[in-house]
């Protein structure tokens, strides 16, 4: 094993993932009986607790929630930054944190026989006068922090620790003088004591005794310092099995940037993303709460394929609103939108009208906006089977910009003509499961499209036929309500049908629209719902219902449709 690899020689990962239990694991690799027992140890670990006794509380004492833990840890980080004397950090420079024992060699007893092996697991040493006199002083992260306020000595087995931790492996095998010393000294802050003891116990027994989220987070951070990846995975698994809150989920999202071994906490981070995506699935119900989320929370929420939102246009509008509120500086906002938030917008599923607005939006760098819009238009121009192929290729990646969400308003593809008269051809695809979900009285709407300056939409219904004798599939064309404008439109509904799989006309008509009105046919296919939705239905091709609507603005001299 190379010292730089974050792996364990006896890695319980496979066992944990297949047969995990918080209270224990298989007896294989369980050396709990040897913890702090001189009979099974070859070294003595001296742990020097730094700081005033008033600092000796662990991070979790007084922390009743994840939010308390995060606030406490943030204060500690801020205090450490204010130190006038640099305190060596085991993550940054582990070699400086390990002290070769220059003190008398425990009365020269190689087996540590002068220690009370049958007594307490942790042996505290009294300190000399000057340190004891300082115990009543105010807490300080200055010079006083360099004082040893307490010492714990433990019998350890170097093979067991080295098997679990590359940190200890390097320590015991680097050929340096400290690797030959029987006594090894570590210095830690008082607040890290409880977590380190849990970590050492885990390295022997593969279990921890703490059961609260704040305590587990402390152990996880200690495991990261000492490169015990198996303990990080163990704590992550326990945290994933606990009830999650928005506060804890946001904290877990920050872990990869806070630890050295980010891969070990990735499952926990993924679970946090899933929790936020599920909680804010319908962001319209939590607008105020979602608007206050940090960047990582917004990215997690908008990563969902199941986001219940009207359209991708609405996602774009929401992101702009959030970015303007969180980043008042235009330069900073452009950076965040271009490098981070643009990845959360699925531009190929935006309407062409909105894509035009992206090109002129000052919040986006023009070069980036042009590239995104061009990619979206190229995707829209692809044949449906090619679009599905591209989406399938991307489905396994982190970037899911070619995956269609479960929009409230279904996307459409529109072809527009200006001559010889204003006309548009609209394509709407519905999945079999979407149609099945309409029974007995549901309806699904398309995104808006435009003709002659007016907005229109399609709506598919499950309704009763005109005689109310059975359920059937209906298709309707509606005009968005805009004042009292009215004009005539010729329209034709078609659908692909087996065996030719070509579009076959199903209904023609004309109608003089006024705002808010809709027209269509209650039984588009002239068959009962059960026949329409059946496995051998003529109208579902590879599980997709392909619909087409042709709209033409009617002139007063036009003859009625045949």
Coordinates of C-alpha atoms in Angstrom, one line a residue:
X1 CA 0.0 0.0 0.0
X2 CA 1.3 3.4 -0.8
X3 CA 1.1 6.1 1.8
X4 CA -0.8 8.6 -0.3
X5 CA -3.7 6.3 -1.1
X6 CA -6.9 6.9 0.9
X7 CA -7.7 3.2 1.3
X8 CA -7.8 0.7 4.1
X9 CA -6.0 -2.6 4.1
X10 CA -9.0 -4.1 6.0
X11 CA -11.7 -2.0 4.4
X12 CA -15.2 -2.9 5.7
X13 CA -16.9 -1.0 2.9
X14 CA -18.3 -4.1 1.2
X15 CA -19.6 -5.6 4.4
X16 CA -21.1 -2.3 5.4
X17 CA -22.9 -1.8 2.2
X18 CA -24.4 -5.3 2.1
X19 CA -25.2 -6.0 5.7
X20 CA -25.0 -2.7 7.7
X21 CA -25.9 -2.4 11.3
X22 CA -25.4 0.6 13.5
X23 CA -24.7 -1.5 16.6
X24 CA -22.1 -3.7 15.1
X25 CA -20.7 -5.6 12.2
X26 CA -19.4 -9.0 11.5
X27 CA -16.9 -10.3 14.0
X28 CA -14.4 -10.5 11.1
X29 CA -11.9 -7.7 11.7
X30 CA -13.3 -6.8 15.1
X31 CA -10.3 -6.1 17.4
X32 CA -12.2 -4.3 20.1
X33 CA -10.9 -6.6 22.7
X34 CA -7.4 -5.3 22.0
X35 CA -8.2 -1.6 22.4
X36 CA -5.8 0.0 25.0
X37 CA -4.6 -3.4 26.1
X38 CA -0.8 -3.7 26.5
X39 CA -1.0 -7.5 25.8
X40 CA -1.9 -6.8 22.2
X41 CA -0.1 -3.5 21.7
X42 CA 3.3 -2.5 20.5
X43 CA 3.2 1.2 21.0
X44 CA 2.1 3.9 23.4
X45 CA 0.0 6.8 22.0
X46 CA 0.3 10.0 24.0
X47 CA -2.5 12.4 23.2
X48 CA -1.8 16.0 24.4
X49 CA -5.0 18.1 24.8
X50 CA -4.3 21.7 23.9
X51 CA -6.1 24.8 25.2
X52 CA -7.7 25.9 28.5
X53 CA -9.9 23.5 30.5
X54 CA -12.8 25.7 29.7
X55 CA -12.3 24.8 26.0
X56 CA -12.4 21.1 26.8
X57 CA -16.0 20.6 25.7
X58 CA -16.5 18.7 22.5
X59 CA -18.1 20.2 19.5
X60 CA -21.4 18.4 20.3
X61 CA -21.8 19.3 23.9
X62 CA -24.6 21.8 24.0
X63 CA -25.4 21.1 20.3
X64 CA -28.9 19.8 20.1
X65 CA -29.2 20.1 16.3
X66 CA -27.2 20.2 13.1
X67 CA -27.7 24.0 13.0
X68 CA -26.1 24.3 16.5
X69 CA -23.2 22.2 15.3
X70 CA -22.7 24.3 12.2
X71 CA -22.8 27.5 14.2
X72 CA -20.4 26.2 16.8
X73 CA -17.9 24.9 14.2
X74 CA -18.1 28.2 12.3
X75 CA -17.3 30.2 15.5
X76 CA -14.3 27.8 16.2
X77 CA -13.0 28.4 12.7
X78 CA -13.3 32.2 13.1
X79 CA -11.6 32.0 16.5
X80 CA -8.7 30.0 15.1
X81 CA -8.2 32.5 12.3
X82 CA -7.7 35.2 15.0
X83 CA -4.8 33.3 16.6
X84 CA -1.7 35.4 17.1
X85 CA 0.4 32.2 17.2
X86 CA 0.0 29.6 14.4
X87 CA -1.2 26.3 15.6
X88 CA -0.1 23.3 13.4
X89 CA -3.0 21.6 11.7
X90 CA -2.9 17.8 11.3
X91 CA -4.6 18.1 7.9
X92 CA -2.1 20.5 6.4
X93 CA 1.1 19.2 8.0
X94 CA 0.6 15.9 9.8
X95 CA 4.3 15.4 10.4
X96 CA 4.5 18.6 12.6
X97 CA 1.6 17.4 14.6
X98 CA 3.3 14.1 15.6
X99 CA 6.0 14.6 18.3
X100 CA 8.7 12.1 19.0
X101 CA 8.8 11.5 22.6
X102 CA 11.7 13.4 24.1
X103 CA 10.5 12.6 27.7
X104 CA 11.8 9.8 29.9
X105 CA 10.9 6.5 28.3
X106 CA 8.1 5.6 30.8
X107 CA 10.7 4.2 33.3
X108 CA 12.3 2.3 30.5
X109 CA 9.6 -0.3 30.5
X110 CA 9.2 -1.6 26.9
X111 CA 5.8 -3.3 27.8
X112 CA 4.4 -0.3 29.7
X113 CA 4.2 -2.4 32.8
X114 CA 4.2 0.6 35.2
X115 CA 0.9 1.7 33.7
X116 CA -2.3 0.4 35.3
X117 CA -3.5 -1.9 32.5
X118 CA -6.5 -3.0 34.6
X119 CA -7.6 0.6 35.4
X120 CA -8.9 3.5 33.4
X121 CA -8.6 3.5 29.6
X122 CA -7.5 7.1 29.7
X123 CA -4.7 8.1 32.0
X124 CA -4.5 11.8 32.9
X125 CA -1.3 13.4 34.0
X126 CA -1.1 16.4 36.3
X127 CA 0.5 19.5 34.9
X128 CA 3.2 21.6 36.4
X129 CA 2.5 24.8 38.3
X130 CA 2.3 27.5 35.6
X131 CA -0.2 25.6 33.5
X132 CA -2.4 24.8 36.5
X133 CA -2.4 28.5 37.5
X134 CA -3.7 29.4 34.1
X135 CA -6.8 27.1 34.3
X136 CA -8.9 30.0 35.8
X137 CA -8.0 32.4 33.1
X138 CA -10.4 33.4 30.3
X139 CA -10.4 31.2 27.2
X140 CA -7.8 32.4 24.7
X141 CA -6.8 31.2 21.2
X142 CA -3.5 33.0 21.6
X143 CA -0.4 31.9 23.4
X144 CA -2.4 30.0 26.0
X145 CA -3.6 27.7 23.3
X146 CA -0.2 26.2 23.0
X147 CA -0.4 24.8 26.5
X148 CA -1.0 21.2 27.2
X149 CA -3.9 21.0 29.7
X150 CA -4.3 17.3 29.8
X151 CA -2.7 14.1 28.6
X152 CA -4.2 10.8 27.6
X153 CA -2.1 7.7 27.1
X154 CA -3.3 4.6 25.2
X155 CA -1.8 1.3 24.2
X156 CA -2.1 0.9 20.5
X157 CA -1.3 -1.7 17.9
X158 CA 0.5 -0.2 14.9
X159 CA -0.7 -2.9 12.4
X160 CA -4.3 -2.2 13.3
X161 CA -4.0 1.5 13.0
X162 CA -1.9 1.3 9.8
X163 CA -4.4 -1.0 8.2
X164 CA -7.2 1.5 8.7
X165 CA -5.3 4.8 8.0
X166 CA -2.7 5.9 5.4
X167 CA -1.8 8.5 8.0
X168 CA -0.7 6.0 10.6
X169 CA 0.7 3.7 7.9
X170 CA 3.1 6.5 6.8
X171 CA 3.9 7.3 10.5
X172 CA 4.9 3.7 11.3
X173 CA 6.7 2.9 8.0
X174 CA 8.5 6.0 6.8
X175 CA 11.9 4.9 8.0
X176 CA 12.2 8.1 10.0
X177 CA 13.2 8.3 13.6
X178 CA 9.6 8.6 14.7
X179 CA 8.6 5.4 13.0
X180 CA 11.1 3.6 15.3
X181 CA 9.9 5.3 18.5
X182 CA 7.7 3.2 20.8
X183 CA 6.0 6.4 22.0
X184 CA 4.1 8.5 19.6
X185 CA 2.6 11.9 20.6
X186 CA -0.4 13.6 19.0
X187 CA -1.6 17.1 19.8
X188 CA -5.3 18.0 19.4
X189 CA -7.6 20.7 20.4
X190 CA -9.8 20.0 23.4
X191 CA -12.9 20.1 21.3
X192 CA -11.6 17.1 19.3
X193 CA -11.0 14.8 22.1
X194 CA -14.3 12.9 22.2
X195 CA -14.3 12.5 18.4
X196 CA -10.7 11.2 18.3
X197 CA -11.5 8.6 21.0
X198 CA -14.5 7.4 19.0
X199 CA -12.4 7.2 15.9
X200 CA -9.6 5.2 17.6
X201 CA -12.3 2.8 19.0
X202 CA -13.8 2.4 15.5
X203 CA -10.4 1.5 14.1
X204 CA -10.4 -1.5 16.4
X205 CA -14.1 -2.4 16.5
X206 CA -15.7 -1.0 13.3
X207 CA -18.4 0.7 15.3
X208 CA -19.0 4.0 17.1
X209 CA -21.0 4.6 20.2
X210 CA -22.5 8.0 19.4
X211 CA -25.9 8.2 17.9
X212 CA -26.6 11.9 17.3
X213 CA -26.0 13.8 14.1
X214 CA -23.7 16.5 15.6
X215 CA -21.6 13.8 17.3
X216 CA -21.3 11.7 14.1
X217 CA -20.3 14.8 12.2
X218 CA -17.5 15.4 14.7
X219 CA -16.3 11.8 14.3
X220 CA -16.5 12.1 10.5
X221 CA -14.3 15.2 10.5
X222 CA -11.8 13.5 12.8
X223 CA -11.8 10.5 10.4
X224 CA -11.0 12.8 7.6
X225 CA -8.1 14.3 9.4
X226 CA -6.6 11.0 10.1
X227 CA -7.5 9.5 6.7
X228 CA -9.8 6.7 8.0
X229 CA -12.1 6.5 4.9
X230 CA -14.0 3.5 6.3
X231 CA -15.1 5.5 9.3
X232 CA -16.2 8.4 7.1
X233 CA -18.4 6.0 5.1
X234 CA -19.7 4.5 8.3
X235 CA -20.7 7.9 9.7
X236 CA -22.1 9.0 6.4
X237 CA -24.3 5.8 6.3
X238 CA -25.6 6.5 9.8
X239 CA -26.4 10.1 8.9
X240 CA -28.2 9.1 5.7
X241 CA -30.4 6.8 7.8
X242 CA -31.4 9.7 10.1
X243 CA -34.4 12.0 9.4
X244 CA -33.1 14.9 7.3
X245 CA -34.0 18.6 7.5
X246 CA -33.3 21.4 5.1
X247 CA -30.6 22.7 7.5
X248 CA -28.8 19.3 7.7
X249 CA -29.1 18.7 3.9
X250 CA -27.4 22.0 3.2
X251 CA -24.7 21.2 5.6
X252 CA -24.1 17.8 4.0
X253 CA -23.8 19.6 0.6
X254 CA -20.9 21.6 1.9
X255 CA -19.0 18.5 3.2
X256 CA -17.1 17.7 -0.1
X257 CA -15.5 21.2 0.0
X258 CA -14.7 20.8 3.8
X259 CA -13.0 17.4 3.8
X260 CA -9.9 15.9 2.1
X261 CA -11.6 12.6 1.2
X262 CA -14.7 13.9 -0.5
X263 CA -15.4 10.6 -2.2
X264 CA -16.2 9.0 1.2
X265 CA -19.1 11.4 1.8
X266 CA -20.5 11.5 -1.7
X267 CA -23.4 9.1 -0.9
X268 CA -24.4 11.4 1.9
X269 CA -24.1 14.5 -0.4
X270 CA -26.3 12.7 -3.0
X271 CA -28.9 11.9 -0.4
X272 CA -29.0 15.5 0.6
X273 CA -29.5 16.6 -3.0
X274 CA -32.4 14.1 -3.3
X275 CA -34.0 15.3 -0.1
X276 CA -33.9 19.0 -1.3
X277 CA -35.2 18.0 -4.7
X278 CA -38.1 16.1 -3.2
X279 CA -38.9 18.7 -0.6
X280 CA -39.0 21.6 -3.1
X281 CA -40.4 19.5 -6.0
X282 CA -43.2 22.1 -6.4
X283 CA -41.2 25.3 -5.9
X284 CA -44.3 27.5 -6.4
X285 CA -45.4 26.3 -2.9
X286 CA -42.1 27.2 -1.3
X287 CA -41.1 30.3 -3.2
X288 CA -40.0 32.3 -0.2
X289 CA -38.1 29.4 1.3
X290 CA -36.4 28.5 -2.0
X291 CA -35.4 32.1 -2.6
X292 CA -33.4 32.0 0.6
X293 CA -31.5 28.8 -0.3
X294 CA -27.7 29.1 -0.9
X295 CA -26.2 28.3 -4.3
X296 CA -25.7 24.6 -3.6
X297 CA -29.3 24.3 -2.4
X298 CA -30.6 25.9 -5.6
X299 CA -28.5 23.6 -7.8
X300 CA -29.7 20.5 -5.9
X301 CA -33.4 21.6 -6.2
X302 CA -33.2 22.4 -9.9
X303 CA -31.3 19.2 -10.7
X304 CA -34.5 17.1 -10.4
X305 CA -36.2 15.6 -13.5
X306 CA -39.4 15.6 -11.5
X307 CA -39.5 19.3 -10.8
X308 CA -43.2 20.4 -10.9
X309 CA -43.0 23.6 -12.8
X310 CA -44.9 25.0 -15.7
X311 CA -42.1 25.0 -18.2
X312 CA -38.3 25.4 -18.6
X313 CA -39.1 29.1 -19.3
X314 CA -40.3 29.3 -15.7
X315 CA -37.0 27.7 -14.5
X316 CA -35.1 30.3 -16.4
X317 CA -37.2 33.2 -15.0
X318 CA -36.8 31.8 -11.4
X319 CA -33.0 31.5 -11.7
X320 CA -32.7 35.0 -12.9
X321 CA -34.9 36.3 -10.0
X322 CA -32.8 34.3 -7.5
X323 CA -29.5 35.4 -9.0
X324 CA -30.5 39.1 -9.0
X325 CA -31.5 38.9 -5.3
X326 CA -28.4 37.0 -4.2
X327 CA -25.8 38.7 -6.4
X328 CA -26.5 42.4 -6.8
X329 CA -23.2 42.9 -8.5
X330 CA -23.6 42.4 -12.3
X331 CA -20.1 41.1 -12.8
X332 CA -20.5 38.5 -10.0
X333 CA -23.9 37.5 -11.2
X334 CA -22.6 36.9 -14.7
X335 CA -19.9 34.7 -13.3
X336 CA -22.3 32.6 -11.2
X337 CA -24.8 32.3 -14.0
X338 CA -22.2 31.4 -16.6
X339 CA -20.2 28.9 -14.6
X340 CA -22.8 27.3 -12.3
X341 CA -26.5 28.2 -12.7
X342 CA -26.6 27.8 -16.5
X343 CA -26.0 24.1 -15.9
X344 CA -29.3 23.9 -14.1
X345 CA -31.3 25.4 -17.0
X346 CA -32.3 22.9 -19.7
X347 CA -32.2 25.3 -22.6
X348 CA -33.3 22.8 -25.3
X349 CA -36.7 22.7 -23.7
X350 CA -37.3 26.4 -23.6
X351 CA -39.5 28.1 -26.1
X352 CA -37.9 29.9 -29.0
X353 CA -39.5 33.2 -27.9
X354 CA -37.7 32.8 -24.5
X355 CA -34.4 31.8 -26.2
X356 CA -34.5 35.0 -28.1
X357 CA -34.7 36.9 -24.8
X358 CA -31.7 34.9 -23.5
X359 CA -29.6 36.4 -26.3
X360 CA -30.5 40.0 -25.2
X361 CA -30.3 39.4 -21.4
X362 CA -27.6 41.5 -19.8
X363 CA -27.3 39.1 -16.9
X364 CA -25.6 36.5 -19.2
X365 CA -22.2 37.0 -20.9
X366 CA -23.2 37.4 -24.5
X367 CA -20.7 34.8 -25.8
X368 CA -22.0 32.2 -23.3
X369 CA -25.6 33.0 -24.0
X370 CA -25.0 32.6 -27.8
X371 CA -23.4 29.2 -27.3
X372 CA -26.2 28.0 -25.0
X373 CA -29.0 29.1 -27.4
X374 CA -27.2 27.7 -30.5
X375 CA -26.8 24.3 -28.8
X376 CA -30.5 24.4 -27.8
X377 CA -31.6 25.2 -31.4
X378 CA -29.5 22.4 -32.8
X379 CA -31.1 20.0 -30.4
X380 CA -34.6 21.2 -31.3
X381 CA -33.8 20.7 -35.0
X382 CA -32.8 17.0 -34.5
X383 CA -35.2 14.2 -35.4
X384 CA -37.1 12.8 -32.4
X385 CA -35.2 9.5 -32.5
X386 CA -31.9 11.4 -32.5
X387 CA -33.1 13.6 -29.6
X388 CA -33.9 10.5 -27.6
X389 CA -30.5 9.0 -28.4
X390 CA -28.7 12.1 -27.3
X391 CA -30.7 12.3 -24.1
X392 CA -30.0 8.6 -23.4
X393 CA -26.3 9.3 -23.8
X394 CA -26.4 12.1 -21.3
X395 CA -28.8 10.5 -18.8
X396 CA -25.9 8.8 -16.9
X397 CA -23.9 12.1 -16.6
X398 CA -24.2 14.8 -14.0
X399 CA -25.2 17.3 -16.7
X400 CA -28.9 16.5 -17.6
X401 CA -29.6 19.4 -19.9
X402 CA -31.0 17.1 -22.6
X403 CA -33.4 15.3 -20.2
X404 CA -37.0 16.5 -20.3
X405 CA -38.6 17.3 -17.0
X406 CA -42.1 16.5 -15.9
X407 CA -43.4 19.9 -16.9
X408 CA -46.9 21.0 -16.0
X409 CA -47.1 22.3 -19.5
X410 CA -45.8 19.8 -22.1
X411 CA -43.2 21.1 -24.5
X412 CA -44.1 21.4 -28.2
X413 CA -42.2 21.7 -31.4
X414 CA -43.5 24.5 -33.7
X415 CA -42.8 25.2 -37.4
X416 CA -44.0 28.7 -38.4
X417 CA -44.8 30.1 -41.9
X418 CA -45.5 33.7 -42.9
X419 CA -46.4 33.2 -46.5
X420 CA -48.7 32.7 -48.3
X421 CA -50.5 33.4 -45.0
X422 CA -49.7 33.0 -41.3
X423 CA -49.6 29.4 -40.4
X424 CA -48.0 27.1 -37.8
X425 CA -47.6 23.3 -37.4
X426 CA -47.4 22.2 -33.8
X427 CA -46.1 18.8 -32.6
X428 CA -47.1 17.4 -29.2
X429 CA -45.8 14.1 -27.9
X430 CA -47.4 12.4 -24.9
X431 CA -46.1 9.2 -23.1
X432 CA -48.4 6.3 -22.5
X433 CA -48.1 6.7 -18.7
X434 CA -49.0 10.4 -19.0
X435 CA -52.2 9.5 -20.9
X436 CA -53.0 6.7 -18.5
X437 CA -52.8 9.2 -15.7
X438 CA -55.5 11.3 -17.2
X439 CA -58.3 8.8 -16.5
X440 CA -61.0 9.4 -15.5
X441 CA -61.3 13.2 -15.9
X442 CA -57.8 14.6 -16.1
X443 CA -56.2 17.0 -18.7
X444 CA -52.8 18.0 -19.7
X445 CA -51.8 21.3 -21.3
X446 CA -49.1 22.1 -23.8
X447 CA -46.8 25.1 -23.6
X448 CA -47.9 28.2 -25.4
X449 CA -47.2 28.8 -29.0
X450 CA -47.9 31.9 -31.1
X451 CA -49.7 32.7 -34.4
X452 CA -50.6 36.2 -35.6
X453 CA -49.3 37.7 -32.4
X454 CA -51.7 35.6 -30.2
X455 CA -50.8 32.8 -27.8
X456 CA -52.4 29.4 -28.3
X457 CA -52.2 26.1 -26.5
X458 CA -53.3 22.4 -26.9
X459 CA -55.0 20.4 -24.2
X460 CA -55.5 16.7 -24.1
X461 CA -58.4 15.3 -22.0
X462 CA -59.9 12.2 -20.7
X463 CA -63.7 12.9 -20.9
X464 CA -67.0 11.3 -21.6
X465 CA -68.2 11.1 -25.2
X466 CA -71.1 13.3 -26.4
X467 CA -73.7 10.8 -25.3
X468 CA -71.9 10.3 -21.9
X469 CA -71.8 6.6 -22.5
X470 CA -68.0 5.9 -22.2
X471 CA -64.7 7.6 -21.5
X472 CA -62.6 8.7 -24.5
X473 CA -59.5 10.8 -25.6
X474 CA -60.2 14.4 -26.6
X475 CA -58.0 17.1 -28.0
X476 CA -58.7 20.8 -27.8
X477 CA -57.2 24.1 -29.1
X478 CA -57.4 27.2 -26.9
X479 CA -56.4 30.8 -27.2
X480 CA -54.7 32.6 -24.2
X481 CA -56.9 35.3 -22.8
X482 CA -55.7 38.7 -24.1
X483 CA -58.2 41.5 -24.2
X484 CA -61.1 41.3 -26.6
X485 CA -59.1 40.5 -29.7
X486 CA -60.8 37.8 -31.9
X487 CA -60.0 36.3 -35.3
X488 CA -60.8 33.2 -37.3
X489 CA -58.5 30.1 -37.5
X490 CA -58.6 27.0 -39.6
X491 CA -57.2 24.0 -37.7
X492 CA -56.6 20.3 -38.3
X493 CA -55.7 17.6 -35.8
X494 CA -53.7 14.6 -36.8
X495 CA -52.0 11.6 -35.2
X496 CA -49.4 9.0 -36.2
X497 CA -51.0 5.6 -36.6
X498 CA -49.9 2.0 -37.1
X499 CA -49.0 0.3 -39.3
X500 CA -47.8 3.1 -41.6
X501 CA -46.8 5.3 -38.6
X502 CA -47.6 8.4 -40.7
X503 CA -49.7 11.3 -39.5
X504 CA -53.4 10.7 -40.4
X505 CA -55.9 13.5 -40.2
X506 CA -58.5 13.0 -37.5
X507 CA -60.5 16.3 -37.3
X508 CA -60.8 19.6 -39.2
X509 CA -62.6 22.7 -38.2
X510 CA -62.6 26.5 -38.1
X511 CA -63.4 28.8 -35.2
X512 CA -63.4 32.5 -34.5
X513 CA -61.5 32.8 -31.3
X514 CA -61.9 35.3 -28.5
X515 CA -59.7 35.4 -25.4
X516 CA -60.0 32.3 -23.1
X517 CA -62.0 30.2 -25.5
X518 CA -61.2 26.7 -26.7
X519 CA -62.5 24.3 -29.4
X520 CA -61.8 20.7 -30.2
X521 CA -63.2 17.2 -30.4
X522 CA -64.2 15.1 -27.4
X523 CA -63.5 11.8 -29.0
X524 CA -60.5 12.4 -31.4
X525 CA -60.1 8.7 -32.3
X526 CA -63.8 7.6 -32.3
X527 CA -63.0 4.7 -29.9
X528 CA -63.5 4.1 -26.1
X529 CA -60.8 5.0 -23.7
X530 CA -60.0 1.3 -23.0
X531 CA -59.3 0.7 -26.7
X532 CA -57.2 3.9 -27.0
X533 CA -54.9 3.0 -24.0
X534 CA -54.7 -0.7 -24.7
X535 CA -51.3 -2.4 -25.3
X536 CA -52.3 -3.1 -28.9
X537 CA -53.5 0.5 -29.5
X538 CA -52.8 1.8 -33.0
X539 CA -51.8 5.2 -31.7
X540 CA -48.9 4.5 -29.3
X541 CA -45.6 4.0 -31.2
X542 CA -42.8 2.8 -28.8
X543 CA -44.9 4.1 -25.9
X544 CA -45.4 7.6 -27.4
X545 CA -48.6 9.3 -28.7
X546 CA -47.6 11.7 -31.6
X547 CA -50.1 14.5 -32.1
X548 CA -50.0 17.3 -34.7
X549 CA -52.1 20.5 -35.0
X550 CA -52.0 22.8 -38.1
X551 CA -53.3 26.3 -37.5
X552 CA -53.9 28.9 -40.3
X553 CA -55.3 32.4 -39.9
X554 CA -58.5 32.4 -41.9
X555 CA -59.1 35.1 -44.4
X556 CA -62.6 36.4 -45.2
X557 CA -62.4 35.1 -48.8
X558 CA -61.3 31.6 -47.8
X559 CA -63.8 28.8 -48.5
X560 CA -64.9 26.7 -45.5
X561 CA -62.7 23.6 -44.9
X562 CA -63.8 20.3 -46.5

